Short mmCIF file of C-alpha atoms in Angstrom, two decimals:
data_model
loop_
_atom_site.label_atom_id
_atom_site.label_comp_id
_atom_site.label_asym_id
_atom_site.label_seq_id
_atom_site.Cartn_x
_atom_site.Cartn_y
_atom_site.Cartn_z
CA MET A 1 -3.91 14.21 -1.91
CA GLU A 2 -0.67 12.72 -3.20
CA VAL A 3 -0.72 11.26 -6.68
CA ALA A 4 1.64 9.07 -8.63
CA ALA A 5 3.64 10.85 -11.28
CA ASN A 6 2.64 10.67 -14.94
CA CYS A 7 5.21 8.68 -16.88
CA SER A 8 5.73 7.80 -20.51
CA LEU A 9 8.23 5.70 -22.40
CA ARG A 10 9.44 7.32 -25.57
CA VAL A 11 10.86 5.59 -28.60
CA LYS A 12 14.53 6.33 -29.37
CA ARG A 13 14.39 6.60 -33.15
CA PRO A 14 18.20 6.49 -33.71
CA LEU A 15 18.22 2.97 -32.26
CA LEU A 16 15.74 1.68 -34.87
CA ASP A 17 17.03 0.06 -38.05
CA PRO A 18 14.83 1.20 -40.96
CA ARG A 19 16.16 -1.69 -43.10
CA PHE A 20 15.27 -4.38 -40.54
CA GLU A 21 13.26 -7.13 -42.26
CA GLY A 22 12.85 -9.67 -39.48
CA TYR A 23 14.62 -12.23 -37.35
CA LYS A 24 16.30 -15.17 -39.06
CA LEU A 25 16.13 -18.67 -37.64
CA SER A 26 19.63 -20.06 -37.16
CA LEU A 27 20.09 -23.75 -37.87
CA GLU A 28 23.41 -23.87 -36.06
CA PRO A 29 23.24 -26.28 -33.09
CA LEU A 30 23.57 -24.82 -29.62
CA PRO A 31 26.66 -25.88 -27.67
CA CYS A 32 25.75 -28.58 -25.16
CA TYR A 33 27.97 -29.96 -22.38
CA GLN A 34 27.43 -32.88 -20.04
CA LEU A 35 28.99 -33.44 -16.66
CA GLU A 36 28.56 -36.24 -14.15
CA LEU A 37 27.72 -35.00 -10.65
CA ASP A 38 28.46 -36.86 -7.43
CA ALA A 39 25.21 -35.51 -5.92
CA ALA A 40 21.99 -34.47 -7.66
CA VAL A 41 20.75 -30.90 -7.83
CA ALA A 42 18.38 -30.07 -4.93
CA GLU A 43 15.23 -30.05 -7.03
CA VAL A 44 11.88 -29.58 -5.30
CA LYS A 45 8.70 -30.58 -7.12
CA LEU A 46 5.35 -28.92 -6.60
CA ARG A 47 3.10 -30.54 -4.01
CA ASP A 48 -0.58 -31.33 -4.49
CA ASP A 49 -1.57 -28.17 -2.58
CA GLN A 50 0.61 -26.01 -4.87
CA TYR A 51 -1.69 -26.17 -7.88
CA THR A 52 -2.20 -22.58 -9.03
CA LEU A 53 -0.63 -20.85 -11.99
CA GLU A 54 1.33 -18.61 -9.61
CA HIS A 55 2.90 -21.66 -7.93
CA MET A 56 4.03 -22.85 -11.35
CA HIS A 57 5.49 -19.45 -12.24
CA ALA A 58 7.32 -19.03 -8.93
CA PHE A 59 8.52 -22.56 -8.18
CA GLY A 60 7.62 -24.95 -11.01
CA MET A 61 9.67 -23.00 -13.57
CA TYR A 62 12.52 -22.19 -11.17
CA ASN A 63 16.05 -22.14 -12.65
CA TYR A 64 18.40 -24.11 -10.39
CA LEU A 65 21.51 -22.85 -12.18
CA HIS A 66 22.54 -19.44 -10.82
CA CYS A 67 24.78 -17.13 -12.87
CA ASP A 68 27.08 -14.78 -11.01
CA SER A 69 26.56 -11.37 -12.64
CA TRP A 70 29.82 -10.12 -11.09
CA TYR A 71 31.87 -12.93 -12.66
CA GLN A 72 30.13 -13.86 -15.90
CA ASP A 73 31.79 -17.23 -16.50
CA SER A 74 30.94 -18.49 -13.02
CA VAL A 75 27.74 -20.43 -12.27
CA TYR A 76 26.47 -22.08 -9.09
CA TYR A 77 23.96 -24.70 -8.04
CA ILE A 78 22.89 -26.25 -4.73
CA ASP A 79 22.85 -30.05 -4.43
CA ASN A 80 20.95 -32.50 -2.24
CA LEU A 81 23.76 -32.48 0.32
CA GLY A 82 23.21 -28.77 0.97
CA ARG A 83 26.43 -27.79 -0.80
CA VAL A 84 26.80 -24.67 -2.90
CA MET A 85 28.79 -25.86 -5.91
CA ASN A 86 30.65 -23.63 -8.36
CA LEU A 87 31.88 -24.33 -11.88
CA THR A 88 33.23 -22.26 -14.75
CA VAL A 89 31.41 -22.24 -18.09
CA MET A 90 33.17 -20.96 -21.20
CA LEU A 91 32.26 -21.53 -24.82
CA ASP A 92 34.24 -24.12 -26.82
CA THR A 93 35.73 -25.64 -23.68
CA ALA A 94 34.80 -28.62 -21.56
CA LEU A 95 33.21 -28.10 -18.19
CA GLY A 96 35.51 -28.31 -15.20
CA LYS A 97 34.71 -30.34 -12.12
CA PRO A 98 32.39 -28.48 -9.70
CA ARG A 99 33.97 -27.35 -6.46
CA GLU A 100 32.26 -26.87 -3.11
CA VAL A 101 32.36 -23.29 -1.85
CA PHE A 102 29.84 -23.50 1.00
CA ARG A 103 27.73 -26.02 2.88
CA LEU A 104 24.44 -25.19 4.58
CA PRO A 105 24.58 -25.96 8.31
CA THR A 106 21.08 -27.51 8.36
CA ASP A 107 19.58 -30.53 6.62
CA MET A 108 17.20 -29.20 3.97
CA THR A 109 15.58 -32.57 3.29
CA ALA A 110 14.28 -32.78 6.88
CA CYS A 111 11.68 -30.09 6.09
CA ASP A 112 8.59 -31.45 4.31
CA ASN A 113 7.25 -28.00 3.49
CA ARG A 114 10.40 -26.65 1.89
CA LEU A 115 10.84 -24.77 -1.36
CA CYS A 116 13.79 -24.79 -3.71
CA ALA A 117 16.95 -23.28 -2.23
CA SER A 118 17.75 -19.91 -3.81
CA ILE A 119 20.80 -17.70 -4.04
CA HIS A 120 21.41 -14.13 -5.18
CA PHE A 121 24.78 -12.47 -5.72
CA THR A 122 24.40 -9.17 -3.92
CA SER A 123 27.81 -7.76 -4.80
CA SER A 124 31.27 -8.98 -5.74
CA THR A 125 31.86 -9.98 -2.10
CA TRP A 126 28.37 -10.61 -0.66
CA VAL A 127 25.71 -13.28 -1.22
CA THR A 128 22.18 -13.80 0.11
CA LEU A 129 21.07 -17.42 0.43
CA SER A 130 17.85 -19.24 1.33
CA ASP A 131 17.78 -22.94 2.19
CA GLY A 132 14.10 -23.17 1.23
CA THR A 133 12.88 -23.77 4.78
CA GLY A 134 12.31 -20.12 5.75
CA ARG A 135 15.83 -19.20 6.93
CA LEU A 136 17.79 -16.34 5.36
CA TYR A 137 21.60 -16.28 5.26
CA LEU A 138 23.85 -13.29 4.61
CA ILE A 139 27.28 -14.52 3.54
CA GLY A 140 30.53 -12.67 3.04
CA THR A 141 32.45 -14.41 0.26
CA GLY A 142 35.56 -12.32 -0.32
CA GLU A 143 36.42 -11.76 -3.97
CA ARG A 144 34.82 -14.72 -5.70
CA GLY A 145 36.93 -14.26 -8.82
CA ASN A 146 40.10 -14.90 -6.78
CA SER A 147 40.24 -18.41 -5.26
CA ALA A 148 42.99 -17.32 -2.88
CA SER A 149 40.84 -14.63 -1.23
CA GLU A 150 37.46 -16.37 -1.60
CA LYS A 151 36.07 -17.60 1.70
CA TRP A 152 32.34 -18.00 2.33
CA GLU A 153 31.42 -17.04 5.90
CA ILE A 154 27.97 -16.63 7.47
CA MET A 155 27.57 -13.05 8.75
CA PHE A 156 23.86 -13.28 9.54
CA ASN A 157 21.13 -15.93 9.58
CA GLU A 158 17.61 -15.87 10.94
CA GLU A 159 14.31 -17.71 10.59
CA LEU A 160 11.81 -15.44 8.80
CA GLY A 161 8.64 -17.51 8.89
CA ASN A 162 7.17 -19.40 5.95
CA PRO A 163 9.52 -20.68 3.20
CA PHE A 164 10.49 -18.20 0.48
CA ILE A 165 12.76 -17.70 -2.49
CA ILE A 166 15.11 -14.75 -3.01
CA ILE A 167 14.46 -12.71 -6.14
CA HIS A 168 16.81 -9.75 -5.62
CA SER A 169 19.26 -8.11 -3.21
CA ILE A 170 21.69 -5.18 -3.15
CA SER A 171 24.55 -4.03 -0.92
CA LEU A 172 24.68 -0.44 0.40
CA LEU A 173 27.87 0.91 1.98
CA ASN A 174 28.60 4.29 3.50
CA THR A 175 31.10 5.60 6.05
CA GLU A 176 29.06 4.54 9.09
CA GLU A 177 26.92 1.62 8.04
CA HIS A 178 26.77 -1.39 5.75
CA SER A 179 23.31 -2.64 4.74
CA VAL A 180 21.99 -5.44 2.58
CA THR A 181 18.45 -5.14 1.25
CA THR A 182 16.77 -8.20 -0.18
CA LEU A 183 13.40 -9.09 -1.69
CA LEU A 184 11.75 -12.39 -0.74
CA LEU A 185 8.81 -14.05 -2.50
CA ARG A 186 6.17 -16.31 -0.98
CA ILE A 187 2.82 -17.66 -2.16
CA GLU A 188 0.46 -17.86 0.79
CA LYS A 189 -3.21 -18.64 1.30
CA GLU A 190 -5.76 -16.35 2.91
CA GLU A 191 -8.39 -18.57 4.51
CA LEU A 192 -10.94 -15.72 4.68
CA ASP A 193 -10.59 -14.97 0.97
CA MET A 194 -13.42 -16.75 -0.84
CA LYS A 195 -12.56 -15.41 -4.29
CA GLY A 196 -10.72 -17.76 -6.63
CA SER A 197 -8.12 -20.06 -5.13
CA GLY A 198 -7.52 -17.84 -2.08
CA PHE A 199 -3.77 -17.69 -2.75
CA TYR A 200 -1.87 -14.40 -2.96
CA VAL A 201 1.72 -13.42 -3.72
CA SER A 202 3.74 -11.86 -0.89
CA LEU A 203 6.90 -9.82 -1.40
CA GLU A 204 8.87 -9.10 1.76
CA TRP A 205 11.37 -6.23 1.62
CA VAL A 206 14.00 -6.96 4.28
CA THR A 207 16.92 -4.69 5.26
CA ILE A 208 19.85 -6.10 7.27
CA SER A 209 22.40 -3.64 8.66
CA LYS A 210 25.50 -3.23 10.80
CA LYS A 211 27.02 0.03 12.00
CA ASN A 212 30.78 -0.05 11.61
CA LYS A 213 31.58 2.33 14.45
CA ASP A 214 29.80 0.16 17.05
CA ASN A 215 31.10 -3.09 15.55
CA LYS A 216 27.76 -4.77 16.15
CA LYS A 217 26.47 -7.89 14.49
CA TYR A 218 24.22 -7.68 11.47
CA GLU A 219 20.55 -7.41 12.38
CA ILE A 220 17.23 -6.75 10.67
CA ILE A 221 16.26 -3.09 10.92
CA LYS A 222 13.29 -3.02 8.53
CA ARG A 223 10.69 -5.47 7.21
CA ASP A 224 7.90 -4.44 4.84
CA ILE A 225 5.43 -6.65 3.01
CA LEU A 226 3.64 -6.16 -0.30
CA ARG A 227 0.69 -8.23 -1.48
CA GLY A 228 -0.48 -9.00 -4.99
CA LYS A 229 -2.32 -11.61 -7.02
CA SER A 230 0.34 -12.48 -9.60
CA VAL A 231 4.03 -13.39 -9.59
CA PRO A 232 6.02 -10.38 -10.86
CA HIS A 233 7.53 -10.56 -14.31
CA TYR A 234 10.35 -8.47 -12.84
CA ALA A 235 11.08 -7.11 -9.37
CA ALA A 236 14.26 -5.34 -8.27
CA ILE A 237 15.48 -2.87 -5.67
CA GLU A 238 17.04 0.30 -7.06
CA PRO A 239 20.86 0.45 -6.82
CA ASP A 240 20.68 3.24 -4.20
CA GLY A 241 18.08 1.32 -2.17
CA LYS A 242 15.57 4.18 -2.28
CA GLY A 243 12.93 2.47 -4.38
CA LEU A 244 11.48 -0.82 -5.56
CA MET A 245 10.49 -1.51 -9.18
CA ILE A 246 7.86 -4.16 -9.98
CA VAL A 247 6.52 -5.26 -13.34
CA SER A 248 3.44 -7.44 -12.88
CA TYR A 249 0.12 -8.42 -14.39
CA LYS A 250 -1.77 -7.45 -11.22
CA SER A 251 -0.99 -4.68 -8.78
CA PHE A 252 0.92 -4.87 -5.50
CA THR A 253 0.17 -2.86 -2.37
CA PHE A 254 1.90 -2.55 0.98
CA VAL A 255 0.29 -4.34 3.91
CA HIS A 256 0.25 -2.34 7.13
CA GLY A 257 0.87 -4.54 10.16
CA GLY A 258 -1.18 -4.73 13.32
CA GLN A 259 -4.57 -4.82 11.65
CA ASN A 260 -6.75 -7.76 12.57
CA LEU A 261 -8.13 -9.88 9.73
CA GLU A 262 -11.56 -9.86 11.37
CA GLU A 263 -11.49 -6.04 11.34
CA ASN A 264 -10.69 -6.11 7.63
CA LYS A 265 -13.63 -8.42 7.07
CA ASN A 266 -16.00 -6.11 8.95
CA GLU A 267 -14.74 -3.10 6.99
CA ASN A 268 -15.32 -4.90 3.71
CA MET A 269 -18.87 -5.82 4.77
CA SER A 270 -19.63 -2.20 5.69
CA GLU A 271 -18.40 -1.06 2.28
CA LYS A 272 -20.70 -3.54 0.53
CA ILE A 273 -23.87 -2.36 2.26
CA LYS A 274 -23.04 1.32 1.84
CA GLU A 275 -25.18 3.17 -0.71
CA PRO A 276 -23.29 4.35 -3.81
CA LEU A 277 -22.11 7.96 -3.65
CA TYR A 278 -22.90 8.50 -7.33
CA TYR A 279 -24.16 6.66 -10.42
CA TRP A 280 -22.61 6.83 -13.87
CA GLN A 281 -23.30 5.70 -17.42
CA GLN A 282 -21.32 5.87 -20.64
CA THR A 283 -21.64 5.68 -24.40
CA GLU A 284 -18.87 5.54 -26.99
CA ASP A 285 -18.67 9.36 -26.94
CA ASP A 286 -19.54 10.57 -23.44
CA LEU A 287 -20.26 9.81 -19.79
CA THR A 288 -23.08 10.92 -17.50
CA VAL A 289 -22.60 11.14 -13.73
CA THR A 290 -25.65 11.52 -11.45
CA ILE A 291 -25.32 12.68 -7.83
CA ARG A 292 -28.23 13.03 -5.39
CA LEU A 293 -27.95 16.41 -3.69
CA PRO A 294 -28.75 17.16 -0.04
CA GLU A 295 -32.05 18.86 0.62
CA GLY A 296 -32.02 22.61 0.08
CA SER A 297 -28.95 22.61 -2.20
CA SER A 298 -28.58 25.49 -4.65
CA LYS A 299 -26.25 26.30 -7.52
CA GLU A 300 -24.11 28.45 -5.21
CA ASP A 301 -23.43 25.38 -3.02
CA ILE A 302 -21.89 23.42 -5.90
CA GLN A 303 -18.42 23.74 -7.38
CA VAL A 304 -17.38 21.45 -10.24
CA GLN A 305 -13.91 21.78 -11.76
CA PHE A 306 -12.93 19.97 -14.97
CA LEU A 307 -9.39 19.25 -16.13
CA PRO A 308 -8.45 17.01 -19.07
CA ASP A 309 -7.73 14.09 -16.73
CA HIS A 310 -9.08 15.25 -13.37
CA ILE A 311 -12.37 16.14 -11.69
CA ASP A 312 -13.09 17.94 -8.41
CA ILE A 313 -16.62 18.26 -6.96
CA VAL A 314 -17.33 20.32 -3.81
CA LEU A 315 -20.79 20.43 -2.14
CA LYS A 316 -21.46 23.05 0.55
CA GLY A 317 -17.76 23.52 1.23
CA GLN A 318 -17.10 19.76 1.58
CA ARG A 319 -15.09 17.85 -1.05
CA PHE A 320 -17.56 15.32 -2.45
CA LEU A 321 -15.45 13.60 -5.15
CA GLU A 322 -11.92 14.30 -6.33
CA GLY A 323 -9.42 12.30 -8.34
CA ASN A 324 -7.91 11.42 -11.71
CA LEU A 325 -10.28 10.23 -14.44
CA TYR A 326 -9.64 6.90 -16.11
CA SER A 327 -9.01 8.63 -19.43
CA SER A 328 -8.90 12.16 -20.82
CA VAL A 329 -12.01 14.30 -21.46
CA ASP A 330 -12.72 17.47 -23.38
CA GLN A 331 -12.96 19.97 -20.55
CA GLU A 332 -14.34 22.74 -22.79
CA SER A 333 -17.30 20.62 -23.91
CA SER A 334 -18.03 19.00 -20.53
CA THR A 335 -20.74 20.61 -18.41
CA TRP A 336 -23.16 20.08 -15.50
CA ILE A 337 -26.75 20.96 -14.57
CA ILE A 338 -29.12 20.67 -11.57
CA LYS A 339 -32.21 18.56 -12.33
CA GLU A 340 -35.70 19.15 -10.95
CA ASN A 341 -35.50 15.96 -8.87
CA ASN A 342 -32.76 17.58 -6.75
CA SER A 343 -29.89 15.78 -8.46
CA LEU A 344 -26.68 16.95 -10.09
CA GLU A 345 -25.89 15.64 -13.58
CA ILE A 346 -22.40 15.96 -15.01
CA PHE A 347 -21.69 15.35 -18.71
CA LEU A 348 -18.14 14.41 -19.70
CA ILE A 349 -17.07 14.23 -23.35
CA LYS A 350 -14.48 11.53 -24.08
CA LYS A 351 -11.36 12.49 -25.98
CA ASN A 352 -10.71 8.85 -26.90
CA GLU A 353 -13.99 7.98 -28.60
CA GLY A 354 -14.96 4.34 -28.41
CA LEU A 355 -12.82 3.63 -25.36
CA THR A 356 -14.79 1.81 -22.66
CA TRP A 357 -14.04 3.04 -19.17
CA PRO A 358 -13.98 0.32 -16.49
CA GLU A 359 -14.24 3.02 -13.79
CA LEU A 360 -14.88 6.74 -13.60
CA VAL A 361 -12.30 7.95 -11.07
CA VAL A 362 -9.26 5.73 -10.78
CA GLY A 363 -9.24 3.82 -7.52
CA ASP A 364 -12.63 5.15 -6.36
CA LYS A 365 -15.15 2.47 -5.32
CA GLN A 366 -17.94 4.77 -4.13
CA GLY A 367 -19.86 4.89 -7.41
CA GLU A 368 -22.01 2.40 -9.30
CA PHE A 369 -21.94 1.87 -13.05
CA ILE A 370 -25.36 1.50 -14.73
CA ARG A 371 -25.46 -0.24 -18.11
CA ASP A 372 -28.53 0.60 -20.18
CA SER A 373 -30.65 -2.01 -21.95
CA ALA A 374 -29.35 -1.12 -25.41
CA GLN A 375 -25.75 -1.78 -24.32
CA CYS A 376 -26.73 -5.11 -22.72
CA ALA A 377 -28.52 -6.15 -25.91
CA ALA A 378 -25.52 -5.24 -28.05
CA VAL A 379 -23.17 -7.27 -25.84
CA ALA A 380 -25.55 -10.25 -25.91
CA GLU A 381 -25.74 -10.08 -29.71
CA ARG A 382 -21.96 -10.04 -30.09
CA LEU A 383 -21.67 -13.11 -27.83
CA MET A 384 -24.57 -15.02 -29.37
CA HIS A 385 -22.34 -17.20 -31.57
CA LEU A 386 -20.43 -18.41 -28.49
CA THR A 387 -23.45 -19.97 -26.76
CA SER A 388 -25.66 -22.89 -27.66
CA GLU A 389 -27.68 -25.59 -25.97
CA GLU A 390 -25.90 -28.13 -28.18
CA LEU A 391 -22.20 -28.93 -27.85
CA ASN A 392 -21.45 -28.13 -31.51
CA PRO A 393 -24.61 -27.78 -33.60
CA ASN A 394 -22.82 -26.72 -36.78
CA PRO A 395 -19.17 -27.86 -37.07
CA ASP A 396 -18.76 -26.18 -40.47
CA LYS A 397 -19.79 -22.77 -39.20
CA GLU A 398 -17.18 -20.03 -39.52
CA LYS A 399 -17.37 -19.22 -35.81
CA PRO A 400 -18.45 -22.42 -34.03
CA PRO A 401 -19.63 -22.07 -30.43
CA CYS A 402 -17.40 -23.13 -27.56
CA ASN A 403 -18.33 -24.92 -24.37
CA ALA A 404 -19.58 -22.52 -21.72
CA GLN A 405 -17.16 -23.40 -18.96
CA GLU A 406 -15.66 -21.21 -16.28
CA LEU A 407 -12.23 -19.87 -17.19
CA GLU A 408 -9.28 -20.92 -15.06
CA GLU A 409 -6.38 -18.63 -14.12
CA CYS A 410 -4.23 -20.13 -16.88
CA ASP A 411 -6.81 -19.05 -19.52
CA ILE A 412 -6.19 -15.36 -18.85
CA PHE A 413 -4.01 -13.53 -21.37
CA PHE A 414 -1.39 -11.79 -19.24
CA GLU A 415 -0.06 -9.86 -22.23
CA GLU A 416 -3.21 -7.74 -22.34
CA SER A 417 -2.14 -5.54 -19.45
CA SER A 418 1.05 -5.29 -17.40
CA SER A 419 2.22 -2.44 -15.21
CA LEU A 420 5.58 -1.03 -14.17
CA CYS A 421 5.33 0.42 -10.67
CA ARG A 422 7.86 2.15 -8.42
CA PHE A 423 7.52 2.19 -4.60
CA ASP A 424 9.40 4.62 -2.36
CA VAL A 425 11.36 3.05 0.51
CA SER A 426 10.65 5.79 3.05
CA THR A 427 6.94 6.45 2.45
CA LEU A 428 5.99 2.97 1.11
CA LYS A 429 3.84 4.78 -1.45
CA THR A 430 3.67 4.49 -5.20
CA THR A 431 5.57 7.27 -6.97
CA HIS A 432 5.50 6.19 -10.62
CA VAL A 433 3.23 3.88 -12.61
CA ILE A 434 3.10 2.89 -16.25
CA LEU A 435 0.41 0.47 -17.46
CA PHE A 436 1.00 -1.14 -20.84
CA ILE A 437 -2.11 -2.14 -22.74
CA HIS A 438 -2.19 -3.73 -26.18
CA GLU A 439 -5.16 -1.98 -27.72
CA ARG A 440 -6.81 -3.86 -30.59
CA GLN A 441 -9.01 -2.48 -33.32
CA ARG A 442 -12.46 -1.82 -31.81
CA GLU A 443 -14.49 -0.79 -34.85
CA ARG A 444 -15.08 -3.05 -37.83
CA GLY A 445 -14.09 -1.62 -41.17
CA ARG A 446 -12.17 1.22 -39.57
CA ASP A 447 -8.90 0.05 -41.07
CA THR A 448 -9.07 -2.11 -44.18
CA GLY A 449 -5.33 -2.63 -44.24
CA ARG A 450 -3.21 -4.65 -41.87
CA GLY A 451 -4.24 -4.61 -38.22
CA ARG A 452 -2.52 -1.91 -36.19
CA SER A 453 -1.92 -1.77 -32.48
CA ARG A 454 -0.83 0.89 -30.03
CA LEU A 455 1.01 0.57 -26.78
CA HIS A 456 -0.41 2.76 -24.05
CA ALA A 457 0.84 3.79 -20.65
CA ARG A 458 -2.44 3.96 -18.78
CA SER A 459 -3.42 4.44 -15.17
CA PRO A 460 -4.13 1.14 -13.40
CA MET A 461 -7.28 0.78 -11.32
CA TRP A 462 -5.64 0.58 -7.92
CA ASP A 463 -7.02 1.82 -4.63
CA SER A 464 -3.69 3.33 -3.64
CA ILE A 465 -3.14 5.30 -6.85
CA PRO A 466 -5.39 8.22 -7.76
CA GLY A 467 -4.54 7.78 -11.45
CA LEU A 468 -2.45 8.80 -14.40
CA GLN A 469 -3.07 10.39 -17.79
CA ASP A 470 -3.07 8.23 -20.92
CA TYR A 471 0.03 8.21 -23.05
CA ALA A 472 0.48 6.68 -26.48
CA LEU A 473 3.89 5.37 -27.41
CA GLY A 474 5.26 5.68 -30.87
#
């Protein structure tokens, strides 16, 4: 079974300033310039059916001013007339009059379902452009820093389905072929999904290519789609085009085409009615896994192998359970026994005492977690001050109760957990994952001084990733 590589981010101590006291607030005013435009910027407001937090992140907070990373003083915007306008911005100078460098051949305003037009500067001579209606343009610009050689010309354009915005693109050139790889973002709704709003985030990885020796037109040679439940904080294709890096609150996975949605639904139903393969419990110090053995099983039929972050169970020559554990265990102290009721019990000793495991084996959904009555009572006691039949029975109380209302998506603290994930272009599999978790103090009175926090790179609970070992940073 292939696994994602263990990764850690290490602090570079020479880059730290031991005399750093803090950031100072500057009272100097920021330079501000105003310029009259002959046509307004092509702004698109969110519709009534675009109400989720992800819609706001992707489109409601969209920046209509595009900076050219290849020519730092050059910025672009797209106006209501479908023109791509360019102007030069330099400090301590007035803004020059915008000049038109390109005009979209179609009327954007004729599409009611459009998104904001987006542009990405692929290289010093190439640009990818979306008009917001679902059409992708590949444009050769010449050297944009030289007005004499700059000439925007459409080299490829094609309708790619639902409207999207461009979040990244790169240009790849070798002796036989020129390719442009771009990443497109959509927010779409799954009608069969009854959980939450039903919306999901789609990232389409599109590769457009032309072979020089045949002198053919540019055409799409590869289209791959990833799905997730949150807009990425960062998403970019590697400079060599061999991988894709995504930083997001929730995980992304590749969608394999040709599978019917009704088949997916039937598979999900069969998983729900399937009896758990094992049961597990946990305390602050250890975990207990219980497995019902087949009739006539003996000790010679069972093989259990412990590693600090991995477990492998074989029953009668067949692999029963194998994968990376959510966190590290003490393999020397962990053990297993066969009970009289023909069941196998495995005892795992946690290395990180007090850490609550949300799952036993990362990505494995075949087990069922059993919480004992003492744990349920302790949780209920800790939450007692948050519930009341009265709206606010004691306003002067140190911890007044809050209204028991269902949390919306915007109430979730994204900073609690974000992951950096790398996908390989050829296999479409995850090769590297780092999950950053801000771990707060769990035990009262453990540290009487100032609150401390640690940043961990921890394995995310994803079906496609067997798991990673914990790493503490700094």
